PDB file of C-alpha atoms in Angstrom:
ATOM      1  CA  UNK A  41       9.531-108.752 -21.904  1.00 57.00           C
ATOM      2  CA  UNK A  42      12.677-107.036 -20.672  1.00 60.00           C
ATOM      3  CA  UNK A  43      13.847-107.406 -17.042  1.00 52.00           C
ATOM      4  CA  UNK A  44      13.381-103.696 -16.378  1.00 52.00           C
ATOM      5  CA  UNK A  45       9.778-103.819 -17.577  1.00 55.00           C
ATOM      6  CA  UNK A  46       9.061-106.875 -15.378  1.00 51.00           C
ATOM      7  CA  UNK A  47      10.491-105.076 -12.343  1.00 54.00           C
ATOM      8  CA  UNK A  48       8.438-101.968 -13.123  1.00 53.00           C
ATOM      9  CA  UNK A  49       5.209-103.993 -13.381  1.00 60.00           C
ATOM     10  CA  UNK A  50       5.987-105.830 -10.132  1.00 54.00           C
ATOM     11  CA  UNK A  51       6.628-102.591  -8.239  1.00 51.00           C
ATOM     12  CA  UNK A  52       3.470-101.019  -9.671  1.00 63.00           C
ATOM     13  CA  UNK A  53       1.306-103.916  -8.499  1.00 62.00           C
ATOM     14  CA  UNK A  54       2.896-104.255  -5.061  1.00 59.00           C
ATOM     15  CA  UNK A  55       3.633-100.675  -4.014  1.00 55.00           C
ATOM     16  CA  UNK A  56       1.414-100.784  -0.923  1.00 50.00           C
ATOM     17  CA  UNK A  57       2.846-104.093   0.295  1.00 52.00           C
ATOM     18  CA  UNK A  58       6.408-102.872  -0.187  1.00 46.00           C
ATOM     19  CA  UNK A  59       5.737 -99.653   1.737  1.00 41.00           C
ATOM     20  CA  UNK A  60       4.129-101.620   4.565  1.00 41.00           C
ATOM     21  CA  UNK A  61       7.126-103.954   4.755  1.00 41.00           C
ATOM     22  CA  UNK A  62       9.576-101.030   4.826  1.00 40.00           C
ATOM     23  CA  UNK A  63       7.564 -99.386   7.622  1.00 39.00           C
ATOM     24  CA  UNK A  64       7.690-102.559   9.711  1.00 38.00           C
ATOM     25  CA  UNK A  65      11.456-102.859   9.184  1.00 40.00           C
ATOM     26  CA  UNK A  66      11.964 -99.218  10.175  1.00 38.00           C
ATOM     27  CA  UNK A  67       9.925 -99.579  13.366  1.00 38.00           C
ATOM     28  CA  UNK A  68      11.708-102.775  14.301  1.00 42.00           C
ATOM     29  CA  UNK A  69      15.109-101.130  13.944  1.00 43.00           C
ATOM     30  CA  UNK A  70      14.216 -97.942  15.801  1.00 40.00           C
ATOM     31  CA  UNK A  71      11.722 -99.012  18.473  1.00 42.00           C
ATOM     32  CA  UNK A  72      12.244-101.516  21.259  1.00 45.00           C
ATOM     33  CA  UNK A  73      10.848-102.466  24.642  1.00 60.00           C
ATOM     34  CA  UNK A  74      11.610-100.152  27.539  1.00 65.00           C
ATOM     35  CA  UNK A  75      14.979-100.742  29.115  1.00 79.00           C
ATOM     36  CA  UNK A  76      15.528-100.633  32.857  1.00 91.00           C
ATOM     37  CA  UNK A  77      18.411 -98.333  33.762  1.00 93.00           C
ATOM     38  CA  UNK A  78      20.496-100.165  36.356  1.00 94.00           C
ATOM     39  CA  UNK A  79      22.252 -97.555  38.452  1.00 95.00           C
ATOM     40  CA  UNK A  80      25.835 -98.049  39.532  1.00 93.00           C
ATOM     41  CA  UNK A  81      26.525 -96.241  42.802  1.00 86.00           C
ATOM     42  CA  UNK A  82      30.123 -95.603  41.693  1.00 90.00           C
ATOM     43  CA  UNK A  83      28.977 -93.512  38.732  1.00 93.00           C
ATOM     44  CA  UNK A  84      27.922 -89.894  39.105  1.00 93.00           C
ATOM     45  CA  UNK A  85      26.131 -89.210  35.805  1.00 95.00           C
ATOM     46  CA  UNK A  86      23.741 -90.917  33.393  1.00 95.00           C
ATOM     47  CA  UNK A  87      22.791 -89.416  30.047  1.00 94.00           C
ATOM     48  CA  UNK A  88      19.160 -90.431  29.422  1.00 93.00           C
ATOM     49  CA  UNK A  89      18.818 -89.184  25.830  1.00 87.00           C
ATOM     50  CA  UNK A  90      18.944 -92.640  24.251  1.00 79.00           C
ATOM     51  CA  UNK A  91      16.218 -95.246  24.779  1.00 78.00           C
ATOM     52  CA  UNK A  92      13.635 -92.711  25.901  1.00 91.00           C
ATOM     53  CA  UNK A  93      10.198 -94.238  26.447  1.00 94.00           C
ATOM     54  CA  UNK A  94       7.510 -91.782  25.444  1.00 94.00           C
ATOM     55  CA  UNK A  95       3.885 -91.252  24.472  1.00 95.00           C
ATOM     56  CA  UNK A  96       2.244 -88.385  22.579  1.00 94.00           C
ATOM     57  CA  UNK A  97      -1.149 -87.141  23.746  1.00 96.00           C
ATOM     58  CA  UNK A  98      -2.607 -84.963  20.949  1.00 95.00           C
ATOM     59  CA  UNK A  99      -5.607 -84.012  23.101  1.00 94.00           C
ATOM     60  CA  UNK A 100      -3.632 -82.877  26.130  1.00 94.00           C
ATOM     61  CA  UNK A 101      -6.361 -84.394  28.312  1.00 95.00           C
ATOM     62  CA  UNK A 102      -4.750 -87.715  29.264  1.00 96.00           C
ATOM     63  CA  UNK A 103      -4.125 -88.299  32.979  1.00 97.00           C
ATOM     64  CA  UNK A 104      -1.631 -90.506  34.769  1.00 97.00           C
ATOM     65  CA  UNK A 105      -4.493 -92.470  36.312  1.00 96.00           C
ATOM     66  CA  UNK A 106      -5.752 -93.357  32.831  1.00 97.00           C
ATOM     67  CA  UNK A 107      -2.265 -94.355  31.695  1.00 96.00           C
ATOM     68  CA  UNK A 108      -1.524 -96.628  34.641  1.00 94.00           C
ATOM     69  CA  UNK A 109      -5.020 -98.154  34.616  1.00 94.00           C
ATOM     70  CA  UNK A 110      -4.880 -99.016  30.894  1.00 92.00           C
ATOM     71  CA  UNK A 111      -1.230 -99.796  30.025  1.00 88.00           C
ATOM     72  CA  UNK A 112      -2.182-101.794  26.904  1.00 88.00           C
ATOM     73  CA  UNK A 113      -4.362 -98.987  25.582  1.00 92.00           C
ATOM     74  CA  UNK A 114      -1.712 -96.308  26.003  1.00 91.00           C
ATOM     75  CA  UNK A 115       1.333 -97.935  24.470  1.00 87.00           C
ATOM     76  CA  UNK A 116       4.597 -96.130  25.181  1.00 92.00           C
ATOM     77  CA  UNK A 117       7.288 -96.264  22.492  1.00 91.00           C
ATOM     78  CA  UNK A 118      10.972 -96.722  23.304  1.00 89.00           C
ATOM     79  CA  UNK A 119      13.249 -95.245  20.671  1.00 82.00           C
ATOM     80  CA  UNK A 120      16.739 -96.645  20.109  1.00 74.00           C
ATOM     81  CA  UNK A 121      17.874 -93.382  18.543  1.00 74.00           C
ATOM     82  CA  UNK A 122      18.008 -89.827  19.850  1.00 74.00           C
ATOM     83  CA  UNK A 123      14.615 -88.178  19.671  1.00 79.00           C
ATOM     84  CA  UNK A 124      14.431 -85.131  17.391  1.00 77.00           C
ATOM     85  CA  UNK A 125      12.802 -81.955  18.707  1.00 82.00           C
ATOM     86  CA  UNK A 126       9.100 -82.591  19.398  1.00 88.00           C
ATOM     87  CA  UNK A 127       7.560 -79.995  17.094  1.00 85.00           C
ATOM     88  CA  UNK A 128       3.860 -80.567  17.741  1.00 83.00           C
ATOM     89  CA  UNK A 129       3.306 -77.775  20.226  1.00 86.00           C
ATOM     90  CA  UNK A 130      -0.397 -78.599  20.553  1.00 90.00           C
ATOM     91  CA  UNK A 131       0.379 -82.028  22.045  1.00 94.00           C
ATOM     92  CA  UNK A 132       1.363 -83.088  25.540  1.00 95.00           C
ATOM     93  CA  UNK A 133       4.181 -85.627  25.825  1.00 95.00           C
ATOM     94  CA  UNK A 134       4.637 -88.301  28.489  1.00 97.00           C
ATOM     95  CA  UNK A 135       7.911 -90.010  29.391  1.00 96.00           C
ATOM     96  CA  UNK A 136       8.345 -93.114  31.489  1.00 96.00           C
ATOM     97  CA  UNK A 137      11.579 -93.849  33.383  1.00 96.00           C
ATOM     98  CA  UNK A 138      12.407 -97.131  35.083  1.00 96.00           C
ATOM     99  CA  UNK A 139      15.439 -97.088  37.383  1.00 96.00           C
ATOM    100  CA  UNK A 140      16.841-100.095  39.212  1.00 96.00           C
ATOM    101  CA  UNK A 141      18.873 -99.869  42.407  1.00 96.00           C
ATOM    102  CA  UNK A 142      20.732-103.192  42.840  1.00 96.00           C
ATOM    103  CA  UNK A 143      22.452-102.080  46.063  1.00 95.00           C
ATOM    104  CA  UNK A 144      21.439-103.039  49.581  1.00 94.00           C
ATOM    105  CA  UNK A 145      21.116 -99.383  50.543  1.00 95.00           C
ATOM    106  CA  UNK A 146      19.010 -96.562  49.042  1.00 95.00           C
ATOM    107  CA  UNK A 147      20.507 -94.353  46.351  1.00 95.00           C
ATOM    108  CA  UNK A 148      20.006 -90.604  45.994  1.00 95.00           C
ATOM    109  CA  UNK A 149      20.043 -88.990  42.554  1.00 96.00           C
ATOM    110  CA  UNK A 150      18.984 -85.756  40.882  1.00 97.00           C
ATOM    111  CA  UNK A 151      16.944 -85.817  37.686  1.00 97.00           C
ATOM    112  CA  UNK A 152      17.424 -82.721  35.529  1.00 97.00           C
ATOM    113  CA  UNK A 153      16.175 -81.429  32.188  1.00 96.00           C
ATOM    114  CA  UNK A 154      18.643 -79.347  30.167  1.00 93.00           C
ATOM    115  CA  UNK A 155      15.683 -77.865  28.307  1.00 91.00           C
ATOM    116  CA  UNK A 156      13.686 -75.570  30.585  1.00 92.00           C
ATOM    117  CA  UNK A 157      11.273 -73.643  28.323  1.00 91.00           C
ATOM    118  CA  UNK A 158       8.211 -75.798  29.021  1.00 94.00           C
ATOM    119  CA  UNK A 159       4.814 -74.540  30.129  1.00 95.00           C
ATOM    120  CA  UNK A 160       4.021 -77.914  31.734  1.00 96.00           C
ATOM    121  CA  UNK A 161       6.649 -80.013  33.501  1.00 97.00           C
ATOM    122  CA  UNK A 162       4.913 -82.421  35.868  1.00 98.00           C
ATOM    123  CA  UNK A 163       6.969 -85.097  37.617  1.00 98.00           C
ATOM    124  CA  UNK A 164       5.118 -88.099  39.066  1.00 98.00           C
ATOM    125  CA  UNK A 165       6.542 -90.388  41.748  1.00 97.00           C
ATOM    126  CA  UNK A 166       5.115 -92.914  44.183  1.00 93.00           C
ATOM    127  CA  UNK A 167       4.836 -91.920  47.817  1.00 90.00           C
ATOM    128  CA  UNK A 168       5.199 -94.299  50.741  1.00 85.00           C
ATOM    129  CA  UNK A 169       1.475 -95.137  50.594  1.00 89.00           C
ATOM    130  CA  UNK A 170       1.808 -96.359  47.003  1.00 88.00           C
ATOM    131  CA  UNK A 171      -0.060 -93.450  45.400  1.00 93.00           C
ATOM    132  CA  UNK A 172       1.510 -91.188  42.806  1.00 96.00           C
ATOM    133  CA  UNK A 173       2.409 -87.656  43.876  1.00 96.00           C
ATOM    134  CA  UNK A 174       3.126 -84.724  41.588  1.00 97.00           C
ATOM    135  CA  UNK A 175       5.783 -82.011  41.472  1.00 97.00           C
ATOM    136  CA  UNK A 176       5.062 -79.088  39.113  1.00 97.00           C
ATOM    137  CA  UNK A 177       8.071 -77.307  37.621  1.00 97.00           C
ATOM    138  CA  UNK A 178       6.634 -75.751  34.450  1.00 97.00           C
ATOM    139  CA  UNK A 179       6.901 -72.091  33.521  1.00 96.00           C
ATOM    140  CA  UNK A 180       3.218 -71.602  34.313  1.00 94.00           C
ATOM    141  CA  UNK A 181       3.795 -72.771  37.895  1.00 97.00           C
ATOM    142  CA  UNK A 182       5.232 -70.509  40.624  1.00 97.00           C
ATOM    143  CA  UNK A 183       9.008 -70.795  40.805  1.00 96.00           C
ATOM    144  CA  UNK A 184       8.798 -70.371  44.572  1.00 96.00           C
ATOM    145  CA  UNK A 185       7.078 -73.755  44.852  1.00 94.00           C
ATOM    146  CA  UNK A 186      10.048 -75.638  43.440  1.00 96.00           C
ATOM    147  CA  UNK A 187      11.854 -77.758  46.004  1.00 95.00           C
ATOM    148  CA  UNK A 188      15.157 -77.090  44.208  1.00 94.00           C
ATOM    149  CA  UNK A 189      15.478 -73.491  43.036  1.00 92.00           C
ATOM    150  CA  UNK A 190      17.160 -73.915  39.670  1.00 92.00           C
ATOM    151  CA  UNK A 191      16.208 -72.638  36.221  1.00 92.00           C
ATOM    152  CA  UNK A 192      16.501 -76.099  34.723  1.00 95.00           C
ATOM    153  CA  UNK A 193      13.816 -78.357  36.251  1.00 96.00           C
ATOM    154  CA  UNK A 194      15.588 -80.493  38.852  1.00 96.00           C
ATOM    155  CA  UNK A 195      14.102 -83.213  41.049  1.00 96.00           C
ATOM    156  CA  UNK A 196      15.703 -85.123  43.887  1.00 96.00           C
ATOM    157  CA  UNK A 197      14.797 -88.819  43.758  1.00 95.00           C
ATOM    158  CA  UNK A 198      15.381 -91.548  46.328  1.00 94.00           C
ATOM    159  CA  UNK A 199      15.640 -95.097  44.998  1.00 95.00           C
ATOM    160  CA  UNK A 200      14.900 -97.806  47.614  1.00 95.00           C
ATOM    161  CA  UNK A 201      17.378-100.648  48.044  1.00 95.00           C
ATOM    162  CA  UNK A 202      17.136-103.644  45.696  1.00 96.00           C
ATOM    163  CA  UNK A 203      14.090-102.234  43.931  1.00 94.00           C
ATOM    164  CA  UNK A 204      12.930-101.077  40.490  1.00 96.00           C
ATOM    165  CA  UNK A 205      11.212 -97.672  40.568  1.00 96.00           C
ATOM    166  CA  UNK A 206       9.065 -96.097  37.845  1.00 96.00           C
ATOM    167  CA  UNK A 207       8.633 -92.360  37.338  1.00 97.00           C
ATOM    168  CA  UNK A 208       6.491 -90.453  34.842  1.00 98.00           C
ATOM    169  CA  UNK A 209       7.075 -87.040  33.306  1.00 98.00           C
ATOM    170  CA  UNK A 210       4.440 -84.933  31.538  1.00 98.00           C
ATOM    171  CA  UNK A 211       5.663 -81.981  29.447  1.00 97.00           C
ATOM    172  CA  UNK A 212       4.228 -79.426  27.046  1.00 96.00           C
ATOM    173  CA  UNK A 213       5.468 -76.291  25.336  1.00 94.00           C
ATOM    174  CA  UNK A 214       2.925 -74.199  23.461  1.00 88.00           C
ATOM    175  CA  UNK A 215       5.539 -71.874  21.974  1.00 84.00           C
ATOM    176  CA  UNK A 216       8.629 -73.779  20.867  1.00 87.00           C
ATOM    177  CA  UNK A 217       9.488 -77.406  19.960  1.00 90.00           C
ATOM    178  CA  UNK A 218      10.677 -79.470  22.916  1.00 89.00           C
ATOM    179  CA  UNK A 219      14.170 -80.932  22.869  1.00 87.00           C
ATOM    180  CA  UNK A 220      14.238 -83.938  25.249  1.00 90.00           C
ATOM    181  CA  UNK A 221      17.519 -83.685  27.157  1.00 92.00           C
ATOM    182  CA  UNK A 222      17.386 -85.512  30.482  1.00 96.00           C
ATOM    183  CA  UNK A 223      20.162 -86.486  32.886  1.00 96.00           C
ATOM    184  CA  UNK A 224      20.730 -88.147  36.244  1.00 95.00           C
ATOM    185  CA  UNK A 225      23.375 -86.614  38.508  1.00 95.00           C
ATOM    186  CA  UNK A 226      24.876 -87.332  41.885  1.00 93.00           C
ATOM    187  CA  UNK A 227      24.693 -84.384  44.280  1.00 90.00           C
ATOM    188  CA  UNK A 228      28.386 -83.473  44.029  1.00 85.00           C
ATOM    189  CA  UNK A 229      28.258 -83.286  40.242  1.00 81.00           C
ATOM    190  CA  UNK A 230      25.064 -81.258  40.049  1.00 77.00           C
ATOM    191  CA  UNK A 231      26.505 -78.732  42.515  1.00 65.00           C
ATOM    192  CA  UNK A 232      29.602 -78.351  40.320  1.00 56.00           C
ATOM    193  CA  UNK A 233      27.389 -78.020  37.237  1.00 61.00           C
ATOM    194  CA  UNK A 234      25.240 -75.353  38.862  1.00 54.00           C
ATOM    195  CA  UNK A 235      28.278 -73.362  39.981  1.00 51.00           C
ATOM    196  CA  UNK A 236      29.808 -73.545  36.499  1.00 51.00           C
ATOM    197  CA  UNK A 237      26.592 -72.262  34.904  1.00 50.00           C
ATOM    198  CA  UNK A 238      26.334 -69.487  37.507  1.00 43.00           C
ATOM    199  CA  UNK A 239      29.900 -68.273  36.920  1.00 36.00           C
ATOM    200  CA  UNK A 240      29.376 -68.430  33.159  1.00 36.00           C
ATOM    201  CA  UNK A 241      26.291 -66.213  33.369  1.00 37.00           C
ATOM    202  CA  UNK A 242      28.010 -63.776  35.736  1.00 38.00           C
ATOM    203  CA  UNK A 243      30.996 -63.572  33.402  1.00 44.00           C
ATOM    204  CA  UNK A 244      28.806 -63.203  30.312  1.00 39.00           C
ATOM    205  CA  UNK A 245      26.649 -60.393  31.701  1.00 38.00           C
ATOM    206  CA  UNK A 246      29.709 -58.767  33.235  1.00 46.00           C
ATOM    207  CA  UNK A 247      31.227 -58.390  29.765  1.00 50.00           C
ATOM    208  CA  UNK A 248      28.003 -56.918  28.398  1.00 52.00           C
ATOM    209  CA  UNK A 249      28.034 -53.916  30.744  1.00 53.00           C
TER     210      UNK A 249
END
C-alpha cells in the first residue's frame, strides 16, 4: 500500500478526532483567562481592544444578578486577538473589565466607547454599599439623562486606592453589527479629544454649506 493511500485512510477514519484537536488548539491560542489591567497614574490613555472579556446572551434576557450569582454557569471568554464586529444583532453582549489601582490614592478615569450606535449601553458599577448601580447610555435612553453629554458613551469612573475594581457593560444593537472599541482616558486627554472632534465636525459641515 502506498504512503499516500495510508495517509488517506488514516484521515478518513480519524476526521472527527483531528477536527476536535484543531479546535482545542485554536481555542488555547486565542482564549485566555481575564487579565487585570493595572493602571499607571503617569499614563493618560489605555486602549482596551485587546484581551476583551465577553459573553454572548442569545436570549437577551440575562441579568447582571444572574451573572454574578452563577459565575461558573456564565463563563466569560477573554480573547487574545482583536474582536471582529459582533454581527448577531439579535443577541445581547456582556463585557467584564477588571482595573487595578496600585497607588495609595484614588484614580479618576473616563471610560469611552468609540462606537456609539447601540440601542442598549448599560454600564454597571458598585456603589459604596456594595450593590451594583446602572448607568444607561443607549440610543433608546434619553440623552438628557447622561451624566456626560457626549455622543460617544462616556463614563467617569473612580478607582479606590490599592484596590481591584470590576465593571460590567451590557450592549446591543438591533440594526448594525457592533464594533467593540473601548478606551480609558485621563480627563485632560478626553477634553482634547472632544474638542478635536467638535472642530472637525464644525469644519466638515462648514464646507458643506
